[in-house]
Coordinates of C-alpha atoms and ligand atoms in Angstrom, one line a residue:
M1 CA 0.0 0.0 0.0
E2 CA 1.3 3.4 -0.9
A3 CA 1.8 5.8 2.0
I4 CA 2.8 8.9 0.1
R5 CA 2.9 9.9 -3.6
F6 CA 4.5 13.0 -4.9
D7 CA 2.9 14.0 -8.1
H8 CA 4.7 16.5 -10.4
I9 CA 5.8 18.7 -7.5
S10 CA 7.7 21.9 -8.5
K11 CA 9.1 24.7 -6.3
Y12 CA 11.1 27.7 -7.4
Y13 CA 12.8 30.1 -4.9
P14 CA 12.9 33.5 -6.5
S15 CA 15.2 35.0 -3.9
T16 CA 18.0 32.6 -4.8
G17 CA 16.9 31.8 -8.3
V18 CA 16.9 28.1 -7.5
Q19 CA 14.5 25.5 -8.9
A20 CA 14.6 23.4 -5.7
S21 CA 11.9 20.9 -6.8
D22 CA 11.6 20.2 -10.5
D23 CA 8.7 18.1 -11.5
I24 CA 9.1 15.5 -8.8
S25 CA 7.1 12.2 -8.9
F26 CA 7.7 9.1 -6.9
S27 CA 6.0 7.2 -4.1
I28 CA 6.8 5.8 -0.7
E29 CA 5.3 2.5 0.5
E30 CA 3.7 2.0 3.9
G31 CA 6.0 0.4 6.4
E32 CA 9.2 0.9 4.5
I33 CA 12.4 2.8 5.3
H34 CA 12.8 5.0 2.3
A35 CA 16.1 6.8 2.1
I36 CA 16.6 10.0 0.1
C37 CA 20.1 10.9 -1.1
G38 CA 21.5 13.7 -3.1
E39 CA 24.2 16.3 -3.2
N40 CA 24.1 19.4 -1.0
G41 CA 21.4 21.6 -2.4
A42 CA 19.7 18.9 -4.4
G43 CA 16.4 19.7 -2.8
K44 CA 15.9 17.0 -0.2
S45 CA 15.0 19.2 2.7
T46 CA 12.7 21.4 0.5
L47 CA 10.7 18.4 -0.6
M48 CA 10.3 17.2 3.0
N49 CA 9.3 20.7 4.0
I50 CA 6.6 20.5 1.4
L51 CA 5.4 17.2 2.7
F52 CA 5.4 18.6 6.3
G53 CA 3.5 21.7 5.3
L54 CA 6.3 24.2 5.8
E55 CA 6.6 25.1 2.2
K56 CA 4.0 25.3 -0.5
P57 CA 4.8 23.8 -3.9
D58 CA 4.2 26.0 -7.0
S59 CA 2.5 23.1 -8.7
G60 CA 1.8 19.4 -8.2
S61 CA 0.2 17.5 -5.4
V62 CA 0.9 15.1 -2.6
F63 CA -1.3 12.0 -2.1
I64 CA -1.6 10.3 1.3
R65 CA -2.8 6.7 1.0
G66 CA -4.2 7.4 -2.4
A67 CA -6.1 10.6 -1.5
E68 CA -5.0 14.0 -2.6
A69 CA -4.0 16.0 0.6
A70 CA -3.9 19.8 1.1
I71 CA -1.1 20.1 3.7
R72 CA -0.9 23.8 4.5
S73 CA 0.9 23.8 7.8
P74 CA 2.8 21.4 10.1
S75 CA -0.3 21.0 12.2
D76 CA -2.2 19.9 9.1
A77 CA 0.6 17.4 8.5
I78 CA 0.6 16.0 12.0
S79 CA -3.2 15.6 11.9
M80 CA -2.7 13.6 8.8
G81 CA -0.2 11.4 10.6
I82 CA 3.0 12.9 9.2
G83 CA 5.8 14.0 11.5
M84 CA 9.2 15.5 10.9
V85 CA 12.5 15.9 12.7
H86 CA 14.6 18.7 11.3
Q87 CA 18.3 18.8 10.3
H88 CA 18.7 21.4 13.1
F89 CA 16.9 20.6 16.3
M90 CA 14.1 22.8 17.7
L91 CA 13.8 22.0 21.4
V92 CA 13.2 24.3 24.3
D93 CA 16.3 24.3 26.4
S94 CA 14.8 25.2 29.7
F95 CA 12.2 22.4 29.7
T96 CA 12.7 18.8 30.7
A97 CA 12.6 15.9 28.3
A98 CA 9.0 15.0 29.1
E99 CA 7.9 18.6 28.8
N100 CA 9.4 18.9 25.4
V101 CA 7.9 15.6 24.2
L102 CA 4.4 16.8 25.3
L103 CA 4.8 20.5 24.4
G104 CA 1.5 21.6 22.9
I105 CA -0.4 18.5 23.8
E106 CA -0.3 18.6 27.6
D107 CA -4.0 19.1 27.7
K108 CA -4.7 15.6 26.1
G109 CA -6.0 14.1 29.3
F110 CA -3.1 13.8 31.6
L111 CA -4.1 14.0 35.3
N112 CA -0.8 15.5 36.6
K113 CA 2.9 15.8 36.0
S114 CA 3.6 12.3 37.2
S115 CA 1.2 10.7 34.8
E116 CA 2.8 12.7 32.0
R117 CA 6.3 11.5 33.0
E118 CA 5.0 7.9 33.2
Y119 CA 3.5 8.2 29.7
V120 CA 6.7 9.6 28.2
R121 CA 8.8 6.9 30.0
K122 CA 6.6 4.2 28.5
L123 CA 6.5 5.7 25.1
S124 CA 10.2 5.9 25.0
E125 CA 10.8 2.4 26.2
D126 CA 8.2 0.9 23.8
A127 CA 9.9 2.7 20.9
G128 CA 13.3 1.3 22.0
M129 CA 14.6 4.8 22.7
P130 CA 14.7 5.1 26.5
I131 CA 15.1 8.6 27.9
D132 CA 15.0 10.1 31.4
P133 CA 11.7 12.2 31.4
D134 CA 13.1 14.5 34.1
A135 CA 16.4 15.4 32.5
P136 CA 16.7 19.1 31.6
V137 CA 17.2 19.3 27.9
Y138 CA 20.1 21.8 27.9
A139 CA 22.3 19.1 29.7
L140 CA 21.6 16.3 27.3
P141 CA 24.0 15.0 24.6
V142 CA 22.7 15.3 21.0
G143 CA 21.8 11.6 20.7
Q144 CA 19.3 12.0 23.5
L145 CA 18.0 15.3 22.0
Q146 CA 17.3 13.4 18.8
R147 CA 15.3 10.8 20.7
I148 CA 13.2 13.5 22.2
E149 CA 12.5 15.0 18.8
I150 CA 11.3 11.6 17.5
L151 CA 9.3 10.9 20.6
K152 CA 7.6 14.2 20.3
M153 CA 6.3 13.1 16.9
L154 CA 5.3 9.6 18.2
A155 CA 3.4 11.2 21.0
R156 CA 1.3 12.8 18.4
N157 CA 0.5 9.4 16.8
V158 CA 2.3 10.1 13.6
K159 CA 2.5 7.1 11.2
I160 CA 4.9 8.6 8.7
L161 CA 8.2 9.9 10.1
I162 CA 10.5 12.2 8.2
L163 CA 14.1 12.4 9.5
D164 CA 16.3 15.0 7.9
E165 CA 20.0 13.8 8.3
P166 CA 19.4 12.3 11.7
T167 CA 22.7 10.6 11.8
A168 CA 24.8 13.6 11.0
V169 CA 24.9 14.5 14.7
L170 CA 25.6 11.0 16.0
T171 CA 29.0 9.4 16.6
P172 CA 29.7 6.2 14.6
Y173 CA 29.0 4.2 17.8
E174 CA 25.5 5.6 18.1
V175 CA 24.5 5.1 14.5
G176 CA 24.1 1.3 14.6
P177 CA 21.6 1.3 17.5
F178 CA 19.8 4.3 16.0
L179 CA 19.3 2.4 12.7
E180 CA 17.9 -0.5 14.7
T181 CA 15.3 1.7 16.3
L182 CA 14.3 2.9 12.8
R183 CA 13.8 -0.7 11.8
K184 CA 11.7 -1.3 14.9
L185 CA 9.5 1.7 14.1
A186 CA 9.0 0.3 10.5
D187 CA 8.2 -3.2 11.9
S188 CA 5.5 -1.6 14.1
G189 CA 3.9 -0.1 11.0
H190 CA 5.5 3.2 10.7
T191 CA 6.8 4.6 7.4
V192 CA 10.2 6.2 7.8
I193 CA 11.7 8.7 5.3
F194 CA 15.3 9.0 6.0
I195 CA 17.8 11.5 4.5
S196 CA 21.5 10.8 4.7
H197 CA 24.7 11.5 2.9
K198 CA 26.3 8.4 4.3
L199 CA 25.8 5.7 1.7
Q200 CA 26.9 2.9 3.9
E201 CA 24.2 3.7 6.4
V202 CA 21.6 4.0 3.6
M203 CA 22.5 0.6 2.4
D204 CA 22.4 -0.8 5.9
A205 CA 19.0 0.8 6.8
A206 CA 16.8 1.4 3.8
D207 CA 14.5 -0.8 1.9
R208 CA 14.4 1.6 -1.1
I209 CA 16.4 4.7 -2.0
T210 CA 15.5 7.7 -4.1
V211 CA 18.3 9.8 -5.5
M212 CA 17.8 13.5 -6.2
R213 CA 20.0 15.8 -8.3
Q214 CA 19.4 19.5 -8.9
G215 CA 15.7 19.4 -7.9
K216 CA 15.0 16.3 -10.0
V217 CA 14.5 12.6 -9.1
V218 CA 17.3 10.6 -10.8
G219 CA 15.7 7.3 -9.8
T220 CA 14.4 5.0 -7.1
K221 CA 16.2 1.8 -6.4
E222 CA 15.5 -1.3 -4.3
K223 CA 18.4 -1.7 -1.9
K224 CA 19.1 -5.2 -3.2
D225 CA 19.5 -4.0 -6.7
T226 CA 22.0 -1.2 -6.1
S227 CA 25.4 -0.5 -4.5
I228 CA 27.3 2.4 -3.0
P229 CA 29.3 3.3 -6.1
E230 CA 26.1 3.3 -8.2
L231 CA 24.3 5.6 -5.7
A232 CA 27.3 7.9 -5.6
D233 CA 27.4 8.1 -9.4
M234 CA 23.6 8.8 -9.6
M235 CA 24.0 11.6 -7.0
V236 CA 27.0 13.3 -8.5
G237 CA 26.6 12.4 -12.2
R238 CA 30.2 11.2 -12.4
K239 CA 32.5 8.6 -10.9
V240 CA 33.4 9.3 -7.3
L241 CA 36.8 8.2 -6.0
F242 CA 36.5 7.2 -2.3
E243 CA 40.3 7.2 -2.0
V244 CA 42.3 10.4 -1.5
E245 CA 45.5 10.5 -3.5
K246 CA 48.4 11.9 -1.6
K247 CA 52.1 11.9 -1.7
P248 CA 54.1 11.3 1.5
S249 CA 54.4 14.5 3.5
V250 CA 57.5 16.7 3.6
P251 CA 57.2 18.2 7.1
G252 CA 59.0 21.5 7.9
D253 CA 59.3 23.5 11.1
T254 CA 57.1 22.9 14.1
I255 CA 54.1 25.3 13.9
L256 CA 51.9 24.2 16.8
E257 CA 53.3 22.7 20.0
L258 CA 51.5 21.5 23.1
K259 CA 53.7 20.8 26.1
D260 CA 52.2 19.0 29.1
V261 CA 48.8 20.6 28.7
T262 CA 46.5 19.9 31.7
M263 CA 42.9 21.0 31.7
R264 CA 40.0 20.6 34.2
S265 CA 36.3 21.2 33.9
H266 CA 34.6 23.8 36.1
R267 CA 33.8 21.0 38.6
G268 CA 37.4 20.0 38.7
R269 CA 37.3 16.9 36.5
L270 CA 40.5 16.2 34.7
L271 CA 39.8 16.7 30.9
A272 CA 43.4 16.7 29.6
D273 CA 46.3 15.2 31.4
K274 CA 49.8 16.4 30.4
V275 CA 49.1 16.2 26.7
S276 CA 52.1 16.9 24.5
F277 CA 52.2 16.8 20.7
S278 CA 53.3 19.0 17.8
V279 CA 52.1 19.7 14.3
R280 CA 54.7 20.6 11.7
A281 CA 54.4 22.7 8.5
G282 CA 53.3 20.5 5.6
E283 CA 51.7 17.7 7.6
I284 CA 48.2 16.7 8.7
Y285 CA 48.0 15.6 12.3
G286 CA 44.8 13.7 13.0
I287 CA 43.3 13.3 16.5
A288 CA 41.2 10.2 16.9
G289 CA 39.2 9.2 19.9
V290 CA 35.7 8.5 21.0
S291 CA 34.2 12.0 21.6
G292 CA 34.3 13.0 25.2
N293 CA 37.9 11.9 25.8
G294 CA 39.4 15.3 26.0
Q295 CA 39.8 16.3 22.4
E296 CA 36.9 18.8 22.6
A297 CA 38.7 20.4 25.6
L298 CA 42.0 20.6 23.8
I299 CA 40.5 22.3 20.8
S300 CA 38.7 24.8 23.0
A301 CA 42.1 25.8 24.4
I302 CA 44.1 25.7 21.1
A303 CA 41.6 27.4 18.8
E304 CA 39.1 29.1 21.2
D305 CA 39.8 31.0 24.4
A306 CA 39.5 28.3 27.1
S307 CA 42.2 28.4 29.7
I308 CA 44.5 25.6 30.7
E309 CA 45.6 24.7 34.2
S310 CA 49.2 24.1 33.4
G311 CA 51.5 23.5 30.4
S312 CA 51.8 25.6 27.3
I313 CA 50.5 25.9 23.8
L314 CA 52.9 27.5 21.3
L315 CA 52.1 28.8 17.9
N316 CA 55.3 29.5 16.0
G317 CA 57.1 29.6 19.3
K318 CA 54.7 32.1 20.9
E319 CA 52.6 31.2 23.9
I320 CA 48.9 31.4 22.9
S321 CA 47.0 29.7 25.7
G322 CA 44.4 31.9 27.2
H323 CA 44.7 34.4 24.3
K324 CA 41.8 35.8 22.4
I325 CA 40.7 34.1 19.2
A326 CA 41.4 37.3 17.3
E327 CA 45.0 37.3 18.5
K328 CA 45.4 33.7 17.4
R329 CA 44.0 34.5 14.0
A330 CA 46.4 37.4 13.7
L331 CA 49.2 34.9 14.2
G332 CA 48.1 32.8 11.3
M333 CA 45.5 30.4 12.7
A334 CA 42.4 29.5 10.8
Y335 CA 39.6 27.3 12.4
V336 CA 36.6 25.4 11.1
P337 CA 34.6 24.7 14.3
E338 CA 32.5 21.6 14.8
D339 CA 29.3 23.6 15.3
R340 CA 29.2 25.8 12.3
M341 CA 25.6 26.8 12.6
T342 CA 26.1 28.8 15.8
T343 CA 29.8 29.7 15.9
G344 CA 30.9 29.7 12.3
L345 CA 28.2 31.8 10.6
N346 CA 26.1 34.9 11.1
M347 CA 22.7 33.9 9.8
A348 CA 21.5 37.4 9.8
A349 CA 24.2 38.6 7.5
D350 CA 24.8 38.2 3.8
F351 CA 27.4 36.0 2.1
L352 CA 29.9 38.8 1.7
D353 CA 29.9 39.6 5.4
N354 CA 30.2 36.0 6.3
S355 CA 33.1 35.5 4.0
I356 CA 35.3 37.8 6.1
I357 CA 34.1 36.9 9.7
G358 CA 37.3 36.8 11.8
F359 CA 39.4 38.4 9.2
Q360 CA 37.8 41.9 9.1
D361 CA 40.9 43.5 10.6
S362 CA 43.5 41.7 8.4
S363 CA 45.5 43.9 6.0
E364 CA 44.2 41.8 3.0
M365 CA 40.6 42.9 3.7
N366 CA 41.3 46.6 4.3
K367 CA 42.4 49.6 2.3
G368 CA 43.4 52.5 4.5
L369 CA 40.6 53.0 7.1
F370 CA 38.0 51.1 5.1
L371 CA 37.2 47.6 4.1
N372 CA 38.4 46.9 0.6
R373 CA 35.0 46.2 -0.9
E374 CA 36.2 45.5 -4.4
H375 CA 38.7 42.9 -3.3
I376 CA 36.3 41.3 -0.8
T377 CA 33.6 41.0 -3.4
E378 CA 36.0 39.4 -5.9
R379 CA 37.3 37.0 -3.3
A380 CA 33.7 36.0 -2.2
G381 CA 32.7 35.4 -5.8
K382 CA 35.7 33.1 -6.2
M383 CA 34.8 31.1 -3.1
I384 CA 31.3 30.5 -4.5
D385 CA 32.8 29.2 -7.8
D386 CA 35.6 27.2 -6.3
Y387 CA 33.5 25.5 -3.7
Q388 CA 30.4 25.2 -5.9
I389 CA 28.3 26.7 -3.1
R390 CA 24.9 26.1 -4.6
G391 CA 22.2 28.8 -4.1
A392 CA 24.8 31.3 -2.9
S393 CA 25.3 34.8 -4.3
V394 CA 27.7 37.5 -2.9
D395 CA 24.9 39.7 -1.6
G396 CA 22.4 36.8 -0.8
S397 CA 21.7 35.7 2.7
V398 CA 23.3 32.5 4.1
S399 CA 20.2 31.4 5.9
A400 CA 18.6 30.4 2.6
L401 CA 21.4 28.0 1.8
S402 CA 21.0 24.2 2.3
G403 CA 22.7 22.7 5.3
G404 CA 25.7 21.4 3.5
N405 CA 26.2 24.6 1.5
M406 CA 26.3 26.6 4.8
Q407 CA 29.2 24.4 5.8
K408 CA 31.0 25.1 2.6
V409 CA 30.9 28.8 3.3
V410 CA 32.9 28.3 6.5
L411 CA 35.3 25.9 4.9
A412 CA 35.8 28.2 1.9
R413 CA 36.5 31.2 4.2
E414 CA 38.9 29.5 6.5
L415 CA 40.8 27.6 3.8
S416 CA 41.1 30.9 1.7
A417 CA 42.8 32.7 4.6
S418 CA 46.4 31.5 3.8
P419 CA 46.9 30.4 7.4
C420 CA 50.1 28.7 8.7
L421 CA 47.9 26.6 11.0
L422 CA 44.6 25.2 10.0
I423 CA 42.4 23.5 12.6
V424 CA 39.4 21.6 11.2
D425 CA 36.9 19.9 13.5
Q426 CA 34.6 17.5 11.7
P427 CA 35.3 19.2 8.3
T428 CA 33.0 17.1 6.2
R429 CA 30.0 16.5 8.5
G430 CA 26.8 17.0 6.5
L431 CA 28.6 17.1 3.1
D432 CA 27.7 15.0 0.1
V433 CA 30.2 12.4 -1.3
G434 CA 31.4 14.7 -4.1
S435 CA 32.0 17.6 -1.7
I436 CA 33.8 15.4 0.7
E437 CA 36.2 14.4 -2.1
F438 CA 36.7 18.0 -2.9
V439 CA 37.3 19.1 0.7
H440 CA 39.8 16.3 1.2
R441 CA 41.7 17.4 -1.9
M442 CA 41.7 21.0 -0.6
L443 CA 43.2 19.9 2.7
I444 CA 45.9 17.9 1.0
R445 CA 46.6 20.8 -1.3
E446 CA 47.0 23.2 1.7
R447 CA 49.2 20.6 3.3
D448 CA 51.4 20.4 0.2
K449 CA 51.7 24.2 0.3
G450 CA 53.2 23.9 3.8
V451 CA 50.2 24.5 6.0
A452 CA 50.2 22.7 9.4
I453 CA 46.8 21.0 9.7
L454 CA 45.2 19.7 12.9
L455 CA 42.3 17.4 12.0
L456 CA 39.6 16.2 14.4
S457 CA 37.1 13.7 13.1
V458 CA 34.8 11.0 14.5
E459 CA 35.0 9.4 11.1
L460 CA 37.8 6.9 11.3
D461 CA 38.0 6.7 7.5
E462 CA 38.7 10.4 7.3
I463 CA 41.5 10.2 9.9
L464 CA 42.9 7.2 8.1
S465 CA 42.9 8.6 4.6
L466 CA 44.2 12.1 5.4
S467 CA 46.5 12.0 8.4
D468 CA 50.3 11.8 8.1
R469 CA 50.5 11.3 11.9
V470 CA 47.7 10.3 14.3
G471 CA 47.4 11.0 18.0
V472 CA 44.8 8.9 19.9
M473 CA 43.0 10.3 23.0
C474 CA 41.5 8.2 25.7
R475 CA 40.3 9.6 29.0
G476 CA 42.2 12.8 28.7
V477 CA 45.5 11.2 27.9
L478 CA 47.3 11.1 24.6
Q479 CA 47.4 7.3 24.5
G480 CA 49.8 7.1 21.6
E481 CA 51.0 8.4 18.3
L482 CA 51.1 6.5 15.0
E483 CA 52.9 7.4 11.8
G484 CA 53.1 6.1 8.2
S485 CA 52.2 2.5 7.7
D486 CA 51.4 2.1 11.4
I487 CA 48.3 4.1 10.9
N488 CA 45.5 1.6 10.5
E489 CA 42.1 0.9 12.0
H490 CA 43.2 -1.8 14.3
S491 CA 46.0 0.1 16.0
I492 CA 43.8 3.2 16.4
A493 CA 41.0 1.2 17.8
M494 CA 43.3 -0.4 20.4
L495 CA 44.6 3.0 21.5
M496 CA 41.1 4.4 21.6
V497 CA 40.0 2.0 24.3
G498 CA 43.1 2.8 26.3
E499 CA 45.4 -0.1 25.4
T500 CA 49.0 0.9 24.8
E501 CA 51.1 -1.1 22.4
E502 CA 53.3 -2.4 25.3
G503 CA 50.2 -3.3 27.4
R504 CA 49.0 -5.9 24.9
Ligands
ATP1 N1 14.0 29.5 2.0 C1 14.8 29.4 0.9 N2 14.9 30.5 0.1 C2 15.6 30.5 -1.0 N3 16.3 29.4 -1.4 C3 16.2 28.3 -0.7 C4 15.5 28.2 0.5 N4 15.6 27.0 1.0 C5 16.3 26.3 0.2 N5 16.8 27.1 -0.9 C6 17.6 26.6 -2.0 O1 17.1 25.5 -2.6 C7 18.1 24.5 -2.9 C8 17.7 23.2 -2.2 O2 17.9 23.3 -0.8 P1 17.6 22.1 0.2 O3 17.8 22.7 1.5 O4 16.3 21.5 -0.2 O5 18.8 21.1 -0.2 P2 19.3 19.7 0.5 O6 19.2 18.7 -0.6 O7 18.5 19.5 1.7 O8 20.8 20.0 0.8 P3 21.8 19.6 2.1 O9 22.2 18.2 1.8 O10 22.9 20.5 1.9 O11 21.0 19.8 3.3 C9 19.4 25.1 -2.4 O12 20.1 25.6 -3.5 C10 19.0 26.2 -1.5 O13 19.9 27.3 -1.5
MG2 MG1 19.0 19.5 3.7

């Protein structure tokens, strides 16, 4: 039985001049997990926003179980049994988990707070996504926030669940269990629409896969009849190489040096314990480790303005720990933070302004007392071309860009800054396969130009294919360093769980 059918859906955005949906027709079966793949800006989120009543198509219709449906708002969609969890979460920080799940439906016959809590606890356990109903949302890790978002929809009795890049925020260890809960939902009669750039996951989880490109449907495939290379080719329209080509590094002087860096949390917990390592010009130093083992703390001290308890952090021989970010940038640091939505971009500003955030005061951007508008405009235009930032224009707003294209703005800005030290935290999160290939090539190119690169990634594949040296963190300690042919999945994994080579 067909759950949803898109029938000749088209949607044009005049402000960006993008045909985001271009005569889209395909259907989604009841009880299946249906993945939607496509490049950044292909129109995946737009189509889902149409299905959820957030956007109105210019033409075409949506059919729900064979009947044409007029979905004018998210509340229409929910009343028709369709729920959506967005690419960027929308929870109320000051509320508890249970309050968030029931927000807006509290009056549906609950006697008191404790019956609400009990209801949420049972709902979460039945769905295989247990949560603590009383936990305040601001204190929860993203994996839990995601459960709350999904439970919020299940509490409204939705039968069709749209998940826009749900796994982008999860660590590799959380993905497997998450995909199992999706299967459970499908087995209990839910239809799941699942957007992802990670083709391995798509092949693991989906029954059928629809590929989009530039607003059009390229095709729908049964999982058993397709493969990762075929999906990648359909998405990008050319062959994608999953291997990065690189020559051995020719490292030069030490650019970044950490000596016995010790850090504690506000509550006194040891976050980093006498960590020492260095990154030289012309090499990529990867830091691997399950998140929460100290690498976040280190980055906040190296690239942001967190203070350390003891030790030192040297950039080109100068102490930089405790210094302001602007001072570090002036010394040649560029930084792509993990959370680009809130710390990397100014959503209220246009592309041009975003293209110079953090570099406003540099001599390159200024002419006398004023910003060098001509140069900045030319540079911004080149970024859009080089990085193929779809939907962007120099004076257009960044908030209208697709998720992946927003990330490209930050990458383009930081990589264009001619830094001596480049720090990249999860550089390809949310990017499509073609863009990942491109960013990897750019990082290797910067390395070959002599830039010292510090790479953090939860994707082991990314660490393996890019790094010249790897440091592995476990419980605040740099457990070991690997180099050259010693860099492999097995030795990294051993160090990640705290086993040293000698200890085996
Ligand atoms: N509100 C909007 N106003 C103008 N243009 C928009 C708006 N929303 C999306 N677009 C444009 O429509 C195109 C499709 O965007 P959409 O967000 O659907 O892509 P996507 O496939 O979800 O990409 P990603 O994988 O990067 O999230 C993009 O070029 C984007 O810039
Ligand atoms: Mg999207």
